[in-house]
């Protein structure tokens, strides 16, 4: 896990996962998803279904976002980009999203990403590995916070001197 | 600033100091003092021992590599807003 690129990708997974979860958990039971009444929405829905293995249902955060097709398009583009294989595999990204969802007690995100992990081939043992890490670090973090410990390991990783994608050396 | 005084390694009993050596191997880094969390967990070996073993089992390579699990741990820490 050397190099900043991996961690930029992980951070974006955390962000977009939280963004989808807050809407799904907060409004999923209160608002209905938009039906694909326009060609633009239908095309985006088709892309979403394909990305999730031919899913019958559009995940609720996207179904709600479709009130504004332009917003749906951009939200979906960002989410798809974040979860697509890149420096990190989609399998790991989905597992990170599951850990984030479990940690933040997101009923939507936990169930959704658990299903995705299984669809992407993670076994029950692998799922429990992620659960175990999530559980143990949910303990460590609270002990550290209770005692207000100061970071003492942030400097042990080497600094990545490579430029931003497409950029030049500093 | 920590709400407790973190004891130096020398202030712990000998069996715990031996465990600090294992901690150094785990992190593969030569800290001047064991990491703060390591010293905290060593305060009560009857808690820190099994807790640490559970952590090591959870972090051991399986379907996911140690590195991948470190990343899971990092995002869990991040969403818990843990500065440490």
Short mmCIF file of C-alpha atoms in Angstrom, two decimals:
data_model
loop_
_atom_site.label_atom_id
_atom_site.label_comp_id
_atom_site.label_asym_id
_atom_site.label_seq_id
_atom_site.Cartn_x
_atom_site.Cartn_y
_atom_site.Cartn_z
CA UNK A 1 0.00 0.00 0.00
CA UNK A 2 2.88 2.32 -0.84
CA UNK A 3 2.25 5.57 -2.68
CA UNK A 4 -0.31 8.29 -2.24
CA UNK A 5 -2.46 7.30 -5.23
CA UNK A 6 -3.91 4.34 -3.34
CA UNK A 7 -4.84 6.54 -0.43
CA UNK A 8 -6.41 9.24 -2.58
CA UNK A 9 -8.62 6.56 -4.08
CA UNK A 10 -9.49 5.16 -0.67
CA UNK A 11 -10.43 8.62 0.61
CA UNK A 12 -12.73 9.15 -2.35
CA UNK A 13 -14.44 5.84 -1.61
CA UNK A 14 -15.01 6.96 1.97
CA UNK A 15 -16.48 10.25 0.79
CA UNK A 16 -18.82 8.99 -1.90
CA UNK A 17 -19.93 6.05 0.26
CA UNK A 18 -20.90 8.40 3.04
CA UNK A 19 -22.65 10.70 0.57
CA UNK A 20 -24.78 7.87 -0.79
CA UNK A 21 -25.49 6.42 2.65
CA UNK A 22 -26.71 9.60 4.29
CA UNK A 23 -29.37 10.10 1.62
CA UNK A 24 -30.37 6.44 1.50
CA UNK A 25 -30.64 6.07 5.27
CA UNK A 26 -32.21 9.46 5.80
CA UNK A 27 -34.72 9.53 2.98
CA UNK A 28 -35.01 6.03 1.58
CA UNK A 29 -38.13 5.28 3.58
CA UNK A 30 -39.66 8.71 3.06
CA UNK A 31 -39.30 9.38 -0.66
CA UNK A 32 -39.89 7.28 -3.74
CA UNK A 33 -37.27 6.77 -6.43
CA UNK A 34 -37.90 8.48 -9.74
CA UNK A 35 -39.16 6.28 -12.57
CA UNK A 36 -37.12 6.44 -15.77
CA UNK A 37 -39.43 8.88 -17.56
CA UNK A 38 -36.83 10.47 -19.80
CA UNK A 39 -34.22 9.02 -22.11
CA UNK A 40 -31.47 10.66 -20.05
CA UNK A 41 -32.60 9.01 -16.82
CA UNK A 42 -33.22 5.69 -18.55
CA UNK A 43 -29.70 5.69 -19.99
CA UNK A 44 -28.15 6.43 -16.63
CA UNK A 45 -30.28 3.78 -14.95
CA UNK A 46 -29.17 1.25 -17.58
CA UNK A 47 -25.55 2.11 -16.86
CA UNK A 48 -26.12 1.77 -13.11
CA UNK A 49 -27.81 -1.61 -13.51
CA UNK A 50 -24.99 -2.85 -15.72
CA UNK A 51 -22.33 -1.70 -13.25
CA UNK A 52 -24.06 -3.60 -10.48
CA UNK A 53 -24.30 -6.84 -12.43
CA UNK A 54 -27.71 -6.37 -13.97
CA UNK A 55 -29.40 -5.36 -10.74
CA UNK A 56 -33.19 -5.27 -10.90
CA UNK A 57 -33.46 -2.26 -8.61
CA UNK A 58 -31.70 1.07 -8.87
CA UNK A 59 -29.91 1.73 -5.57
CA UNK A 60 -32.08 4.22 -3.72
CA UNK A 61 -29.58 7.11 -3.58
CA UNK A 62 -29.51 7.22 -7.38
CA UNK A 63 -33.25 6.75 -7.68
CA UNK A 64 -33.79 9.80 -5.48
CA UNK A 65 -31.14 11.85 -7.25
CA UNK A 66 -32.99 11.36 -10.53
CA UNK A 67 -35.36 14.20 -9.57
CA UNK A 68 -32.67 16.21 -11.36
CA UNK A 69 -31.29 14.12 -14.23
CA UNK A 70 -28.22 16.30 -14.53
CA UNK A 71 -27.44 15.86 -10.86
CA UNK A 72 -28.00 12.10 -11.16
CA UNK A 73 -25.63 11.96 -14.11
CA UNK A 74 -22.82 13.71 -12.25
CA UNK A 75 -23.41 11.83 -8.99
CA UNK A 76 -23.37 8.53 -10.84
CA UNK A 77 -20.26 9.48 -12.84
CA UNK A 78 -18.41 10.26 -9.62
CA UNK A 79 -19.59 7.09 -7.88
CA UNK A 80 -18.80 4.91 -10.87
CA UNK A 81 -15.35 6.44 -11.20
CA UNK A 82 -14.66 5.94 -7.51
CA UNK A 83 -15.63 2.26 -7.53
CA UNK A 84 -14.12 1.27 -10.88
CA UNK A 85 -10.91 -0.78 -10.86
CA UNK A 86 -7.97 1.59 -10.83
CA UNK A 87 -4.93 1.52 -8.54
CA UNK A 88 -7.21 -0.22 -6.05
CA UNK A 89 -9.41 -3.09 -7.17
CA UNK A 90 -13.17 -2.77 -7.17
CA UNK A 91 -13.23 -5.70 -4.76
CA UNK A 92 -11.14 -3.81 -2.21
CA UNK A 93 -12.98 -0.55 -2.78
CA UNK A 94 -16.29 -2.28 -2.16
CA UNK A 95 -14.85 -3.82 1.00
CA UNK A 96 -13.72 -0.40 2.18
CA UNK A 97 -17.22 0.93 1.52
CA UNK A 98 -18.65 -1.96 3.54
CA UNK A 99 -16.30 -1.15 6.44
CA UNK A 100 -17.27 2.53 6.27
CA UNK A 101 -20.96 1.66 6.20
CA UNK A 102 -20.68 -0.76 9.10
CA UNK A 103 -18.71 1.77 11.14
CA UNK A 104 -21.20 4.54 10.49
CA UNK A 105 -24.15 2.22 11.17
CA UNK A 106 -25.58 2.73 7.71
CA UNK A 107 -28.28 0.11 7.20
CA UNK A 108 -28.41 0.85 3.49
CA UNK A 109 -24.66 0.89 2.92
CA UNK A 110 -23.94 -2.18 5.02
CA UNK A 111 -26.50 -4.31 3.20
CA UNK A 112 -25.70 -2.90 -0.22
CA UNK A 113 -21.93 -3.29 -0.06
CA UNK A 114 -22.21 -6.68 1.66
CA UNK A 115 -24.22 -7.82 -1.34
CA UNK A 116 -21.68 -6.31 -3.69
CA UNK A 117 -18.78 -8.00 -1.90
CA UNK A 118 -20.46 -11.36 -2.33
CA UNK A 119 -21.29 -10.64 -5.97
CA UNK A 120 -17.66 -9.72 -6.60
CA UNK A 121 -16.47 -13.01 -5.16
CA UNK A 122 -15.49 -12.22 -1.57
CA UNK A 123 -16.22 -15.29 0.54
CA UNK A 124 -17.80 -15.39 3.98
CA UNK A 125 -14.32 -15.73 5.48
CA UNK A 126 -13.17 -12.61 3.67
CA UNK A 127 -16.24 -10.73 4.80
CA UNK A 128 -15.51 -11.69 8.39
CA UNK A 129 -11.92 -10.54 7.94
CA UNK A 130 -13.20 -7.07 7.10
CA UNK A 131 -15.68 -7.25 9.99
CA UNK A 132 -12.85 -8.22 12.35
CA UNK A 133 -10.62 -5.34 11.29
CA UNK A 134 -13.57 -2.95 11.51
CA UNK A 135 -14.44 -4.21 14.96
CA UNK A 136 -10.91 -4.10 16.36
CA UNK A 137 -10.19 -0.63 15.04
CA UNK A 138 -13.53 0.58 16.31
CA UNK A 139 -12.10 -0.38 19.68
CA UNK A 140 -8.62 1.08 19.23
CA UNK A 141 -9.94 4.38 17.94
CA UNK A 142 -12.23 4.87 20.93
CA UNK A 143 -9.51 3.98 23.42
CA UNK A 144 -7.16 6.42 21.70
CA UNK A 145 -9.78 9.15 21.64
CA UNK A 146 -10.79 8.64 25.25
CA UNK A 147 -7.18 9.10 26.32
CA UNK A 148 -6.63 11.82 23.66
CA UNK A 149 -3.54 10.10 22.37
CA UNK A 150 -1.46 12.05 19.91
CA UNK A 151 -0.40 10.48 16.60
CA UNK A 152 3.03 8.88 16.79
CA UNK A 153 3.06 6.70 13.70
CA UNK A 154 2.19 9.13 10.93
CA UNK A 155 5.82 9.70 10.03
CA UNK A 156 6.87 6.10 9.56
CA UNK A 157 5.62 5.83 5.97
CA UNK A 158 7.92 7.20 3.25
CA UNK A 159 6.90 10.46 1.54
CA UNK A 160 5.61 10.01 -2.02
CA UNK A 161 7.36 12.63 -4.17
CA UNK A 162 5.53 11.81 -7.40
CA UNK A 163 3.42 14.64 -8.91
CA UNK A 164 -0.34 14.74 -9.27
CA UNK A 165 -1.68 12.70 -12.21
CA UNK A 166 -0.62 14.40 -15.43
CA UNK A 167 1.48 16.96 -13.60
CA UNK A 168 5.20 17.63 -13.44
CA UNK A 169 7.78 17.13 -10.75
CA UNK A 170 7.84 19.89 -8.09
CA UNK B 1 -2.48 16.19 25.13
CA UNK B 2 -3.15 12.74 26.58
CA UNK B 3 -5.33 12.60 29.65
CA UNK B 4 -2.94 10.08 31.22
CA UNK B 5 0.83 10.02 31.55
CA UNK B 6 2.20 7.50 29.09
CA UNK B 7 4.84 5.46 30.85
CA UNK B 8 8.18 4.80 29.19
CA UNK B 9 8.96 1.20 28.36
CA UNK B 10 11.38 1.03 31.29
CA UNK B 11 8.49 1.62 33.71
CA UNK B 12 6.75 -1.61 32.70
CA UNK B 13 7.55 -5.03 34.17
CA UNK B 14 9.92 -7.31 32.33
CA UNK B 15 7.32 -9.59 30.65
CA UNK B 16 5.61 -6.54 29.18
CA UNK B 17 8.92 -5.15 27.94
CA UNK B 18 9.47 -8.40 26.08
CA UNK B 19 6.06 -7.92 24.48
CA UNK B 20 7.17 -4.48 23.35
CA UNK B 21 9.85 -6.17 21.28
CA UNK B 22 7.15 -8.17 19.51
CA UNK B 23 5.29 -4.94 18.90
CA UNK B 24 8.39 -3.46 17.28
CA UNK B 25 8.55 -6.46 14.96
CA UNK B 26 4.87 -6.09 14.12
CA UNK B 27 5.30 -2.48 13.04
CA UNK B 28 8.75 -3.21 11.56
CA UNK B 29 9.86 0.16 12.84
CA UNK B 30 12.30 1.13 15.57
CA UNK B 31 10.38 3.60 17.73
CA UNK B 32 12.31 5.44 20.44
CA UNK B 33 9.50 4.31 22.72
CA UNK B 34 6.79 1.77 21.90
CA UNK B 35 3.83 3.38 20.15
CA UNK B 36 1.46 5.14 22.52
CA UNK B 37 -1.33 2.66 21.87
CA UNK B 38 1.02 -0.24 22.53
CA UNK B 39 1.90 1.21 25.92
CA UNK B 40 -1.75 1.90 26.71
CA UNK B 41 -2.78 -1.65 25.91
CA UNK B 42 0.11 -2.98 28.00
CA UNK B 43 -1.29 -1.25 31.09
CA UNK B 44 -3.54 -4.25 31.68
CA UNK B 45 -2.06 -7.32 29.99
CA UNK B 46 -5.20 -9.31 30.81
CA UNK B 47 -7.11 -6.93 28.52
CA UNK B 48 -4.38 -5.83 26.14
CA UNK B 49 -3.06 -9.34 25.57
CA UNK B 50 -6.20 -10.93 24.16
CA UNK B 51 -7.22 -7.67 22.49
CA UNK B 52 -3.87 -7.54 20.73
CA UNK B 53 -4.05 -11.19 19.73
CA UNK B 54 -7.53 -10.63 18.30
CA UNK B 55 -6.19 -7.66 16.35
CA UNK B 56 -3.30 -9.69 14.97
CA UNK B 57 -5.65 -12.48 13.93
CA UNK B 58 -7.92 -9.95 12.26
CA UNK B 59 -4.97 -8.34 10.45
CA UNK B 60 -3.33 -11.59 9.33
CA UNK B 61 -3.33 -12.25 5.58
CA UNK B 62 -6.31 -14.25 4.38
CA UNK B 63 -8.60 -13.40 1.53
CA UNK B 64 -7.29 -9.88 2.03
CA UNK B 65 -3.62 -8.99 2.38
CA UNK B 66 -2.15 -7.29 5.44
CA UNK B 67 -1.80 -4.12 3.38
CA UNK B 68 -5.42 -4.20 2.29
CA UNK B 69 -6.45 -4.68 5.90
CA UNK B 70 -4.32 -1.74 6.97
CA UNK B 71 -6.33 0.31 4.51
CA UNK B 72 -9.60 -0.97 5.98
CA UNK B 73 -8.27 -0.01 9.42
CA UNK B 74 -7.35 3.44 8.14
CA UNK B 75 -10.81 4.16 6.73
CA UNK B 76 -12.49 2.88 9.89
CA UNK B 77 -10.25 5.20 11.90
CA UNK B 78 -11.04 8.02 9.49
CA UNK B 79 -14.80 7.73 9.73
CA UNK B 80 -14.47 7.41 13.49
CA UNK B 81 -12.69 10.78 13.29
CA UNK B 82 -9.81 9.34 15.26
CA UNK B 83 -6.83 11.65 15.18
CA UNK B 84 -4.47 9.03 16.58
#
